[in-house]
PDB file of N, CA and C in Angstrom:
ATOM      1  N   MET A   1      89.767  98.245 115.387  1.00 54.00           N
ATOM      2  CA  MET A   1      88.503  98.652 114.820  1.00 54.00           C
ATOM      3  C   MET A   1      88.014  99.912 115.522  1.00 54.00           C
ATOM      4  N   ARG A   2      87.343 100.726 114.769  1.00 60.00           N
ATOM      5  CA  ARG A   2      86.814 101.968 115.316  1.00 60.00           C
ATOM      6  C   ARG A   2      85.497 101.684 116.011  1.00 60.00           C
ATOM      7  N   GLY A   3      85.423 102.083 117.266  1.00 70.00           N
ATOM      8  CA  GLY A   3      84.227 101.853 118.056  1.00 70.00           C
ATOM      9  C   GLY A   3      82.970 102.433 117.450  1.00 70.00           C
ATOM     10  N   ASP A   4      83.067 103.644 116.869  1.00 76.00           N
ATOM     11  CA  ASP A   4      81.873 104.269 116.311  1.00 76.00           C
ATOM     12  C   ASP A   4      81.352 103.513 115.093  1.00 76.00           C
ATOM     13  N   GLU A   5      82.193 102.766 114.417  1.00 78.00           N
ATOM     14  CA  GLU A   5      81.744 101.986 113.264  1.00 78.00           C
ATOM     15  C   GLU A   5      81.169 100.633 113.673  1.00 78.00           C
ATOM     16  N   LEU A   6      81.283 100.286 114.966  1.00 75.00           N
ATOM     17  CA  LEU A   6      80.727  99.032 115.463  1.00 75.00           C
ATOM     18  C   LEU A   6      79.342  99.211 116.064  1.00 75.00           C
ATOM     19  N   ILE A   7      78.836 100.438 116.093  1.00 77.00           N
ATOM     20  CA  ILE A   7      77.491 100.697 116.611  1.00 77.00           C
ATOM     21  C   ILE A   7      76.487 100.155 115.598  1.00 77.00           C
ATOM     22  N   THR A   8      75.634  99.239 116.037  1.00 77.00           N
ATOM     23  CA  THR A   8      74.715  98.554 115.128  1.00 77.00           C
ATOM     24  C   THR A   8      73.789  99.515 114.407  1.00 77.00           C
ATOM     25  N   GLU A   9      73.275 100.510 115.107  1.00 83.00           N
ATOM     26  CA  GLU A   9      72.313 101.444 114.505  1.00 83.00           C
ATOM     27  C   GLU A   9      72.927 102.341 113.440  1.00 83.00           C
ATOM     28  N   SER A  10      74.156 102.817 113.684  1.00 81.00           N
ATOM     29  CA  SER A  10      74.712 103.836 112.796  1.00 81.00           C
ATOM     30  C   SER A  10      76.051 103.477 112.161  1.00 81.00           C
ATOM     31  N   GLY A  11      76.742 102.491 112.678  1.00 82.00           N
ATOM     32  CA  GLY A  11      78.068 102.152 112.168  1.00 82.00           C
ATOM     33  C   GLY A  11      78.034 101.232 110.965  1.00 82.00           C
ATOM     34  N   LEU A  12      79.166 101.156 110.298  1.00 87.00           N
ATOM     35  CA  LEU A  12      79.275 100.306 109.114  1.00 87.00           C
ATOM     36  C   LEU A  12      79.077  98.832 109.441  1.00 87.00           C
ATOM     37  N   PHE A  13      79.524  98.397 110.619  1.00 88.00           N
ATOM     38  CA  PHE A  13      79.337  96.997 110.994  1.00 88.00           C
ATOM     39  C   PHE A  13      77.855  96.650 111.091  1.00 88.00           C
ATOM     40  N   GLY A  14      77.029  97.644 111.391  1.00 91.00           N
ATOM     41  CA  GLY A  14      75.584  97.432 111.435  1.00 91.00           C
ATOM     42  C   GLY A  14      75.030  96.951 110.110  1.00 91.00           C
ATOM     43  N   GLU A  15      75.661  97.364 109.002  1.00 93.00           N
ATOM     44  CA  GLU A  15      75.240  96.875 107.684  1.00 93.00           C
ATOM     45  C   GLU A  15      75.426  95.361 107.600  1.00 93.00           C
ATOM     46  N   CYS A  16      76.509  94.871 108.168  1.00 93.00           N
ATOM     47  CA  CYS A  16      76.748  93.424 108.191  1.00 93.00           C
ATOM     48  C   CYS A  16      75.703  92.723 109.055  1.00 93.00           C
ATOM     49  N   ILE A  17      75.387  93.316 110.189  1.00 94.00           N
ATOM     50  CA  ILE A  17      74.373  92.738 111.073  1.00 94.00           C
ATOM     51  C   ILE A  17      73.024  92.697 110.366  1.00 94.00           C
ATOM     52  N   ARG A  18      72.670  93.767 109.672  1.00 95.00           N
ATOM     53  CA  ARG A  18      71.390  93.788 108.958  1.00 95.00           C
ATOM     54  C   ARG A  18      71.350  92.739 107.846  1.00 95.00           C
ATOM     55  N   LEU A  19      72.474  92.515 107.172  1.00 97.00           N
ATOM     56  CA  LEU A  19      72.511  91.460 106.161  1.00 97.00           C
ATOM     57  C   LEU A  19      72.338  90.094 106.827  1.00 97.00           C
ATOM     58  N   CYS A  20      72.947  89.895 107.979  1.00 97.00           N
ATOM     59  CA  CYS A  20      72.752  88.642 108.730  1.00 97.00           C
ATOM     60  C   CYS A  20      71.275  88.443 109.060  1.00 97.00           C
ATOM     61  N   GLN A  21      70.627  89.493 109.529  1.00 97.00           N
ATOM     62  CA  GLN A  21      69.204  89.407 109.866  1.00 97.00           C
ATOM     63  C   GLN A  21      68.358  89.106 108.634  1.00 97.00           C
ATOM     64  N   GLU A  22      68.737  89.695 107.513  1.00 97.00           N
ATOM     65  CA  GLU A  22      68.033  89.448 106.253  1.00 97.00           C
ATOM     66  C   GLU A  22      68.185  87.976 105.840  1.00 97.00           C
ATOM     67  N   ILE A  23      69.391  87.457 105.965  1.00 98.00           N
ATOM     68  CA  ILE A  23      69.644  86.048 105.639  1.00 98.00           C
ATOM     69  C   ILE A  23      68.830  85.148 106.555  1.00 98.00           C
ATOM     70  N   GLU A  24      68.826  85.452 107.857  1.00 98.00           N
ATOM     71  CA  GLU A  24      68.099  84.626 108.824  1.00 98.00           C
ATOM     72  C   GLU A  24      66.593  84.663 108.613  1.00 98.00           C
ATOM     73  N   SER A  25      66.083  85.750 108.057  1.00 97.00           N
ATOM     74  CA  SER A  25      64.634  85.841 107.827  1.00 97.00           C
ATOM     75  C   SER A  25      64.237  85.288 106.455  1.00 97.00           C
ATOM     76  N   SER A  26      65.221  84.876 105.655  1.00 96.00           N
ATOM     77  CA  SER A  26      64.928  84.299 104.340  1.00 96.00           C
ATOM     78  C   SER A  26      64.465  82.846 104.508  1.00 96.00           C
ATOM     79  N   PRO A  27      63.849  82.279 103.484  1.00 95.00           N
ATOM     80  CA  PRO A  27      63.377  80.892 103.580  1.00 95.00           C
ATOM     81  C   PRO A  27      64.497  79.864 103.807  1.00 95.00           C
ATOM     82  N   VAL A  28      65.724  80.154 103.363  1.00 95.00           N
ATOM     83  CA  VAL A  28      66.804  79.165 103.494  1.00 95.00           C
ATOM     84  C   VAL A  28      67.731  79.410 104.677  1.00 95.00           C
ATOM     85  N   GLY A  29      67.790  80.628 105.182  1.00 97.00           N
ATOM     86  CA  GLY A  29      68.753  80.957 106.228  1.00 97.00           C
ATOM     87  C   GLY A  29      68.290  80.563 107.614  1.00 97.00           C
ATOM     88  N   LEU A  30      69.096  79.766 108.304  1.00 98.00           N
ATOM     89  CA  LEU A  30      68.801  79.410 109.692  1.00 98.00           C
ATOM     90  C   LEU A  30      69.559  80.313 110.658  1.00 98.00           C
ATOM     91  N   ALA A  31      70.816  80.607 110.333  1.00 98.00           N
ATOM     92  CA  ALA A  31      71.640  81.462 111.197  1.00 98.00           C
ATOM     93  C   ALA A  31      72.719  82.129 110.351  1.00 98.00           C
ATOM     94  N   ALA A  32      73.081  83.339 110.750  1.00 98.00           N
ATOM     95  CA  ALA A  32      74.145  84.065 110.056  1.00 98.00           C
ATOM     96  C   ALA A  32      74.852  84.955 111.068  1.00 98.00           C
ATOM     97  N   GLY A  33      76.151  85.082 110.913  1.00 97.00           N
ATOM     98  CA  GLY A  33      76.895  85.928 111.838  1.00 97.00           C
ATOM     99  C   GLY A  33      78.232  86.349 111.275  1.00 97.00           C
ATOM    100  N   MET A  34      78.718  87.436 111.822  1.00 93.00           N
ATOM    101  CA  MET A  34      80.032  87.978 111.474  1.00 93.00           C
ATOM    102  C   MET A  34      80.810  88.017 112.773  1.00 93.00           C
ATOM    103  N   MET A  35      81.857  87.220 112.887  1.00 90.00           N
ATOM    104  CA  MET A  35      82.664  87.170 114.096  1.00 90.00           C
ATOM    105  C   MET A  35      83.918  88.012 113.875  1.00 90.00           C
ATOM    106  N   ILE A  36      84.013  89.104 114.619  1.00 85.00           N
ATOM    107  CA  ILE A  36      85.147  90.010 114.462  1.00 85.00           C
ATOM    108  C   ILE A  36      86.370  89.402 115.133  1.00 85.00           C
ATOM    109  N   GLY A  37      87.453  89.309 114.387  1.00 82.00           N
ATOM    110  CA  GLY A  37      88.691  88.765 114.913  1.00 82.00           C
ATOM    111  C   GLY A  37      89.599  89.857 115.438  1.00 82.00           C
ATOM    112  N   ASN A  38      90.826  89.492 115.701  1.00 77.00           N
ATOM    113  CA  ASN A  38      91.821  90.428 116.207  1.00 77.00           C
ATOM    114  C   ASN A  38      92.764  90.794 115.066  1.00 77.00           C
ATOM    115  N   PRO A  39      92.670  92.025 114.549  1.00 67.00           N
ATOM    116  CA  PRO A  39      93.489  92.403 113.403  1.00 67.00           C
ATOM    117  C   PRO A  39      94.952  92.678 113.738  1.00 67.00           C
ATOM    118  N   PHE A  40      95.309  92.632 115.009  1.00 69.00           N
ATOM    119  CA  PHE A  40      96.665  93.009 115.405  1.00 69.00           C
ATOM    120  C   PHE A  40      97.549  91.814 115.731  1.00 69.00           C
ATOM    121  N   THR A  41      97.164  90.632 115.299  1.00 75.00           N
ATOM    122  CA  THR A  41      97.985  89.453 115.537  1.00 75.00           C
ATOM    123  C   THR A  41      98.394  88.837 114.208  1.00 75.00           C
ATOM    124  N   ASP A  42      99.322  87.914 114.283  1.00 79.00           N
ATOM    125  CA  ASP A  42      99.716  87.172 113.087  1.00 79.00           C
ATOM    126  C   ASP A  42      99.208  85.731 113.165  1.00 79.00           C
ATOM    127  N   VAL A  43      98.100  85.538 113.877  1.00 84.00           N
ATOM    128  CA  VAL A  43      97.512  84.212 114.043  1.00 84.00           C
ATOM    129  C   VAL A  43      96.305  84.096 113.117  1.00 84.00           C
ATOM    130  N   PRO A  44      96.420  83.319 112.048  1.00 81.00           N
ATOM    131  CA  PRO A  44      95.325  83.233 111.073  1.00 81.00           C
ATOM    132  C   PRO A  44      93.981  82.830 111.678  1.00 81.00           C
ATOM    133  N   ASP A  45      93.996  81.997 112.720  1.00 82.00           N
ATOM    134  CA  ASP A  45      92.738  81.553 113.318  1.00 82.00           C
ATOM    135  C   ASP A  45      92.002  82.666 114.055  1.00 82.00           C
ATOM    136  N   LEU A  46      92.650  83.807 114.271  1.00 84.00           N
ATOM    137  CA  LEU A  46      92.007  84.922 114.967  1.00 84.00           C
ATOM    138  C   LEU A  46      91.444  85.960 114.002  1.00 84.00           C
ATOM    139  N   ARG A  47      91.355  85.611 112.749  1.00 85.00           N
ATOM    140  CA  ARG A  47      90.832  86.545 111.748  1.00 85.00           C
ATOM    141  C   ARG A  47      89.312  86.690 111.902  1.00 85.00           C
ATOM    142  N   THR A  48      88.747  87.656 111.198  1.00 87.00           N
ATOM    143  CA  THR A  48      87.299  87.830 111.162  1.00 87.00           C
ATOM    144  C   THR A  48      86.700  86.746 110.269  1.00 87.00           C
ATOM    145  N   ASN A  49      85.562  86.198 110.694  1.00 92.00           N
ATOM    146  CA  ASN A  49      84.912  85.121 109.955  1.00 92.00           C
ATOM    147  C   ASN A  49      83.446  85.427 109.729  1.00 92.00           C
ATOM    148  N   SER A  50      82.943  85.016 108.575  1.00 96.00           N
ATOM    149  CA  SER A  50      81.507  85.076 108.314  1.00 96.00           C
ATOM    150  C   SER A  50      80.985  83.646 108.349  1.00 96.00           C
ATOM    151  N   LEU A  51      79.772  83.481 108.852  1.00 97.00           N
ATOM    152  CA  LEU A  51      79.183  82.152 108.987  1.00 97.00           C
ATOM    153  C   LEU A  51      77.717  82.217 108.606  1.00 97.00           C
ATOM    154  N   VAL A  52      77.298  81.298 107.759  1.00 98.00           N
ATOM    155  CA  VAL A  52      75.888  81.177 107.399  1.00 98.00           C
ATOM    156  C   VAL A  52      75.520  79.700 107.460  1.00 98.00           C
ATOM    157  N   VAL A  53      74.409  79.406 108.108  1.00 98.00           N
ATOM    158  CA  VAL A  53      73.873  78.048 108.188  1.00 98.00           C
ATOM    159  C   VAL A  53      72.531  78.046 107.477  1.00 98.00           C
ATOM    160  N   THR A  54      72.368  77.095 106.560  1.00 97.00           N
ATOM    161  CA  THR A  54      71.102  76.962 105.836  1.00 97.00           C
ATOM    162  C   THR A  54      70.485  75.605 106.149  1.00 97.00           C
ATOM    163  N   ASP A  55      69.281  75.421 105.681  1.00 93.00           N
ATOM    164  CA  ASP A  55      68.568  74.165 105.904  1.00 93.00           C
ATOM    165  C   ASP A  55      68.911  73.178 104.787  1.00 93.00           C
ATOM    166  N   GLY A  56      70.139  72.663 104.814  1.00 93.00           N
ATOM    167  CA  GLY A  56      70.544  71.628 103.879  1.00 93.00           C
ATOM    168  C   GLY A  56      71.094  72.098 102.544  1.00 93.00           C
ATOM    169  N   ASP A  57      71.323  73.387 102.367  1.00 96.00           N
ATOM    170  CA  ASP A  57      71.828  73.898 101.089  1.00 96.00           C
ATOM    171  C   ASP A  57      73.224  74.493 101.301  1.00 96.00           C
ATOM    172  N   ALA A  58      74.229  73.628 101.270  1.00 97.00           N
ATOM    173  CA  ALA A  58      75.608  74.056 101.538  1.00 97.00           C
ATOM    174  C   ALA A  58      76.100  75.070 100.511  1.00 97.00           C
ATOM    175  N   GLU A  59      75.715  74.890  99.267  1.00 98.00           N
ATOM    176  CA  GLU A  59      76.148  75.822  98.219  1.00 98.00           C
ATOM    177  C   GLU A  59      75.608  77.231  98.484  1.00 98.00           C
ATOM    178  N   MET A  60      74.349  77.320  98.879  1.00 98.00           N
ATOM    179  CA  MET A  60      73.751  78.623  99.195  1.00 98.00           C
ATOM    180  C   MET A  60      74.399  79.218 100.442  1.00 98.00           C
ATOM    181  N   ALA A  61      74.688  78.384 101.439  1.00 98.00           N
ATOM    182  CA  ALA A  61      75.345  78.872 102.656  1.00 98.00           C
ATOM    183  C   ALA A  61      76.696  79.486 102.320  1.00 98.00           C
ATOM    184  N   GLU A  62      77.453  78.813 101.457  1.00 98.00           N
ATOM    185  CA  GLU A  62      78.760  79.332 101.065  1.00 98.00           C
ATOM    186  C   GLU A  62      78.620  80.642 100.288  1.00 98.00           C
ATOM    187  N   LYS A  63      77.646  80.702  99.403  1.00 98.00           N
ATOM    188  CA  LYS A  63      77.416  81.922  98.616  1.00 98.00           C
ATOM    189  C   LYS A  63      77.050  83.094  99.526  1.00 98.00           C
ATOM    190  N   LEU A  64      76.153  82.860 100.475  1.00 98.00           N
ATOM    191  CA  LEU A  64      75.721  83.933 101.378  1.00 98.00           C
ATOM    192  C   LEU A  64      76.841  84.345 102.333  1.00 98.00           C
ATOM    193  N   ALA A  65      77.626  83.381 102.812  1.00 98.00           N
ATOM    194  CA  ALA A  65      78.759  83.700 103.693  1.00 98.00           C
ATOM    195  C   ALA A  65      79.793  84.539 102.940  1.00 98.00           C
ATOM    196  N   SER A  66      80.002  84.221 101.675  1.00 98.00           N
ATOM    197  CA  SER A  66      80.928  85.017 100.856  1.00 98.00           C
ATOM    198  C   SER A  66      80.397  86.427 100.641  1.00 98.00           C
ATOM    199  N   GLN A  67      79.102  86.531 100.425  1.00 97.00           N
ATOM    200  CA  GLN A  67      78.475  87.853 100.255  1.00 97.00           C
ATOM    201  C   GLN A  67      78.657  88.686 101.522  1.00 97.00           C
ATOM    202  N   LEU A  68      78.471  88.063 102.664  1.00 96.00           N
ATOM    203  CA  LEU A  68      78.641  88.740 103.947  1.00 96.00           C
ATOM    204  C   LEU A  68      80.098  89.163 104.143  1.00 96.00           C
ATOM    205  N   ALA A  69      81.028  88.276 103.824  1.00 95.00           N
ATOM    206  CA  ALA A  69      82.456  88.598 103.952  1.00 95.00           C
ATOM    207  C   ALA A  69      82.850  89.738 103.016  1.00 95.00           C
ATOM    208  N   GLU A  70      82.308  89.732 101.811  1.00 96.00           N
ATOM    209  CA  GLU A  70      82.616  90.798 100.853  1.00 96.00           C
ATOM    210  C   GLU A  70      82.090  92.149 101.333  1.00 96.00           C
ATOM    211  N   LEU A  71      80.923  92.161 101.964  1.00 95.00           N
ATOM    212  CA  LEU A  71      80.389  93.408 102.516  1.00 95.00           C
ATOM    213  C   LEU A  71      81.310  93.927 103.618  1.00 95.00           C
ATOM    214  N   PHE A  72      81.732  93.040 104.511  1.00 91.00           N
ATOM    215  CA  PHE A  72      82.645  93.431 105.585  1.00 91.00           C
ATOM    216  C   PHE A  72      83.947  93.977 104.996  1.00 91.00           C
ATOM    217  N   TRP A  73      84.488  93.301 103.987  1.00 91.00           N
ATOM    218  CA  TRP A  73      85.749  93.729 103.376  1.00 91.00           C
ATOM    219  C   TRP A  73      85.602  95.091 102.710  1.00 91.00           C
ATOM    220  N   GLN A  74      84.443  95.339 102.142  1.00 92.00           N
ATOM    221  CA  GLN A  74      84.175  96.638 101.509  1.00 92.00           C
ATOM    222  C   GLN A  74      84.362  97.771 102.513  1.00 92.00           C
ATOM    223  N   TYR A  75      84.046  97.527 103.777  1.00 88.00           N
ATOM    224  CA  TYR A  75      84.112  98.548 104.821  1.00 88.00           C
ATOM    225  C   TYR A  75      85.377  98.478 105.673  1.00 88.00           C
ATOM    226  N   HIS A  76      86.250  97.503 105.435  1.00 82.00           N
ATOM    227  CA  HIS A  76      87.330  97.260 106.391  1.00 82.00           C
ATOM    228  C   HIS A  76      88.252  98.458 106.598  1.00 82.00           C
ATOM    229  N   GLU A  77      88.574  99.208 105.561  1.00 82.00           N
ATOM    230  CA  GLU A  77      89.477 100.349 105.742  1.00 82.00           C
ATOM    231  C   GLU A  77      88.831 101.445 106.582  1.00 82.00           C
ATOM    232  N   ALA A  78      87.545 101.672 106.387  1.00 83.00           N
ATOM    233  CA  ALA A  78      86.842 102.710 107.150  1.00 83.00           C
ATOM    234  C   ALA A  78      86.697 102.323 108.619  1.00 83.00           C
ATOM    235  N   MET A  79      86.825 101.026 108.932  1.00 79.00           N
ATOM    236  CA  MET A  79      86.682 100.570 110.315  1.00 79.00           C
ATOM    237  C   MET A  79      88.011 100.532 111.054  1.00 79.00           C
ATOM    238  N   GLN A  80      89.096 100.938 110.406  1.00 76.00           N
ATOM    239  CA  GLN A  80      90.408 100.920 111.050  1.00 76.00           C
ATOM    240  C   GLN A  80      90.678 102.229 111.787  1.00 76.00           C
ATOM    241  N   VAL A  81      91.265 102.113 112.937  1.00 75.00           N
ATOM    242  CA  VAL A  81      91.671 103.279 113.718  1.00 75.00           C
ATOM    243  C   VAL A  81      93.062 103.699 113.253  1.00 75.00           C
ATOM    244  N   PRO A  82      93.257 104.983 112.997  1.00 78.00           N
ATOM    245  CA  PRO A  82      94.622 105.422 112.665  1.00 78.00           C
ATOM    246  C   PRO A  82      95.526 105.208 113.886  1.00 78.00           C
ATOM    247  N   LEU A  83      96.601 104.485 113.701  1.00 82.00           N
ATOM    248  CA  LEU A  83      97.501 104.188 114.815  1.00 82.00           C
ATOM    249  C   LEU A  83      98.568 105.266 114.934  1.00 82.00           C
ATOM    250  N   LEU A  84      98.914 105.571 116.173  1.00 87.00           N
ATOM    251  CA  LEU A  84      99.969 106.548 116.455  1.00 87.00           C
ATOM    252  C   LEU A  84     101.263 105.818 116.757  1.00 87.00           C
ATOM    253  N   SER A  85     102.369 106.481 116.504  1.00 92.00           N
ATOM    254  CA  SER A  85     103.662 105.914 116.895  1.00 92.00           C
ATOM    255  C   SER A  85     103.765 105.981 118.417  1.00 92.00           C
ATOM    256  N   LEU A  86     104.721 105.261 118.967  1.00 93.00           N
ATOM    257  CA  LEU A  86     104.939 105.291 120.408  1.00 93.00           C
ATOM    258  C   LEU A  86     105.234 106.712 120.868  1.00 93.00           C
ATOM    259  N   GLU A  87     106.068 107.412 120.118  1.00 95.00           N
ATOM    260  CA  GLU A  87     106.424 108.784 120.483  1.00 95.00           C
ATOM    261  C   GLU A  87     105.190 109.689 120.487  1.00 95.00           C
ATOM    262  N   GLU A  88     104.362 109.571 119.452  1.00 94.00           N
ATOM    263  CA  GLU A  88     103.141 110.386 119.377  1.00 94.00           C
ATOM    264  C   GLU A  88     102.177 110.044 120.513  1.00 94.00           C
ATOM    265  N   SER A  89     102.100 108.767 120.863  1.00 90.00           N
ATOM    266  CA  SER A  89     101.212 108.337 121.940  1.00 90.00           C
ATOM    267  C   SER A  89     101.637 108.921 123.278  1.00 90.00           C
ATOM    268  N   VAL A  90     102.939 108.869 123.559  1.00 93.00           N
ATOM    269  CA  VAL A  90     103.457 109.416 124.815  1.00 93.00           C
ATOM    270  C   VAL A  90     103.240 110.919 124.850  1.00 93.00           C
ATOM    271  N   GLU A  91     103.509 111.594 123.750  1.00 93.00           N
ATOM    272  CA  GLU A  91     103.311 113.043 123.674  1.00 93.00           C
ATOM    273  C   GLU A  91     101.843 113.401 123.928  1.00 93.00           C
ATOM    274  N   GLN A  92     100.951 112.653 123.323  1.00 91.00           N
ATOM    275  CA  GLN A  92      99.523 112.908 123.505  1.00 91.00           C
ATOM    276  C   GLN A  92      99.108 112.647 124.956  1.00 91.00           C
ATOM    277  N   ALA A  93      99.625 111.582 125.555  1.00 91.00           N
ATOM    278  CA  ALA A  93      99.292 111.260 126.942  1.00 91.00           C
ATOM    279  C   ALA A  93      99.818 112.328 127.897  1.00 91.00           C
ATOM    280  N   LEU A  94     101.030 112.794 127.669  1.00 92.00           N
ATOM    281  CA  LEU A  94     101.605 113.822 128.537  1.00 92.00           C
ATOM    282  C   LEU A  94     100.864 115.147 128.412  1.00 92.00           C
ATOM    283  N   GLY A  95     100.275 115.407 127.266  1.00 92.00           N
ATOM    284  CA  GLY A  95      99.550 116.653 127.054  1.00 92.00           C
ATOM    285  C   GLY A  95      98.097 116.610 127.495  1.00 92.00           C
ATOM    286  N   ALA A  96      97.629 115.441 127.892  1.00 92.00           N
ATOM    287  CA  ALA A  96      96.220 115.300 128.289  1.00 92.00           C
ATOM    288  C   ALA A  96      96.015 115.752 129.727  1.00 92.00           C
ATOM    289  N   GLU A  97      94.832 116.267 129.999  1.00 91.00           N
ATOM    290  CA  GLU A  97      94.480 116.623 131.374  1.00 91.00           C
ATOM    291  C   GLU A  97      93.859 115.414 132.047  1.00 91.00           C
ATOM    292  N   GLY A  98      94.217 115.179 133.277  1.00 88.00           N
ATOM    293  CA  GLY A  98      93.629 114.075 134.029  1.00 88.00           C
ATOM    294  C   GLY A  98      94.313 112.750 133.742  1.00 88.00           C
ATOM    295  N   THR A  99      93.664 111.697 134.184  1.00 86.00           N
ATOM    296  CA  THR A  99      94.196 110.347 134.045  1.00 86.00           C
ATOM    297  C   THR A  99      94.060 109.866 132.605  1.00 86.00           C
ATOM    298  N   VAL A 100      95.071 109.195 132.125  1.00 80.00           N
ATOM    299  CA  VAL A 100      95.050 108.631 130.770  1.00 80.00           C
ATOM    300  C   VAL A 100      94.916 107.120 130.902  1.00 80.00           C
ATOM    301  N   PHE A 101      93.930 106.564 130.230  1.00 75.00           N
ATOM    302  CA  PHE A 101      93.712 105.107 130.293  1.00 75.00           C
ATOM    303  C   PHE A 101      94.207 104.455 129.046  1.00 75.00           C
TER     304      PHE A 101
END
């Protein structure tokens, strides 16, 4: 994920946070969240998850959680970092001034 897109104030992920806050301030929403998973594994349990808790309305919770997941999916490509090949990474590191982390 791109760090600049995870900034709540200006990044795309902030849109998801604002939707969570909107859900939580609604009459039915008790809690809402977007848990960012690890996109670089093949472990399904480490995926990104949306969660909404309502006051006894499971159908509404599912609808709102789906809405939140769809918003995140809408932005998922823009939140990806372009990956470099190993060769490109080494070349870039060797060309950098100072310590490379």
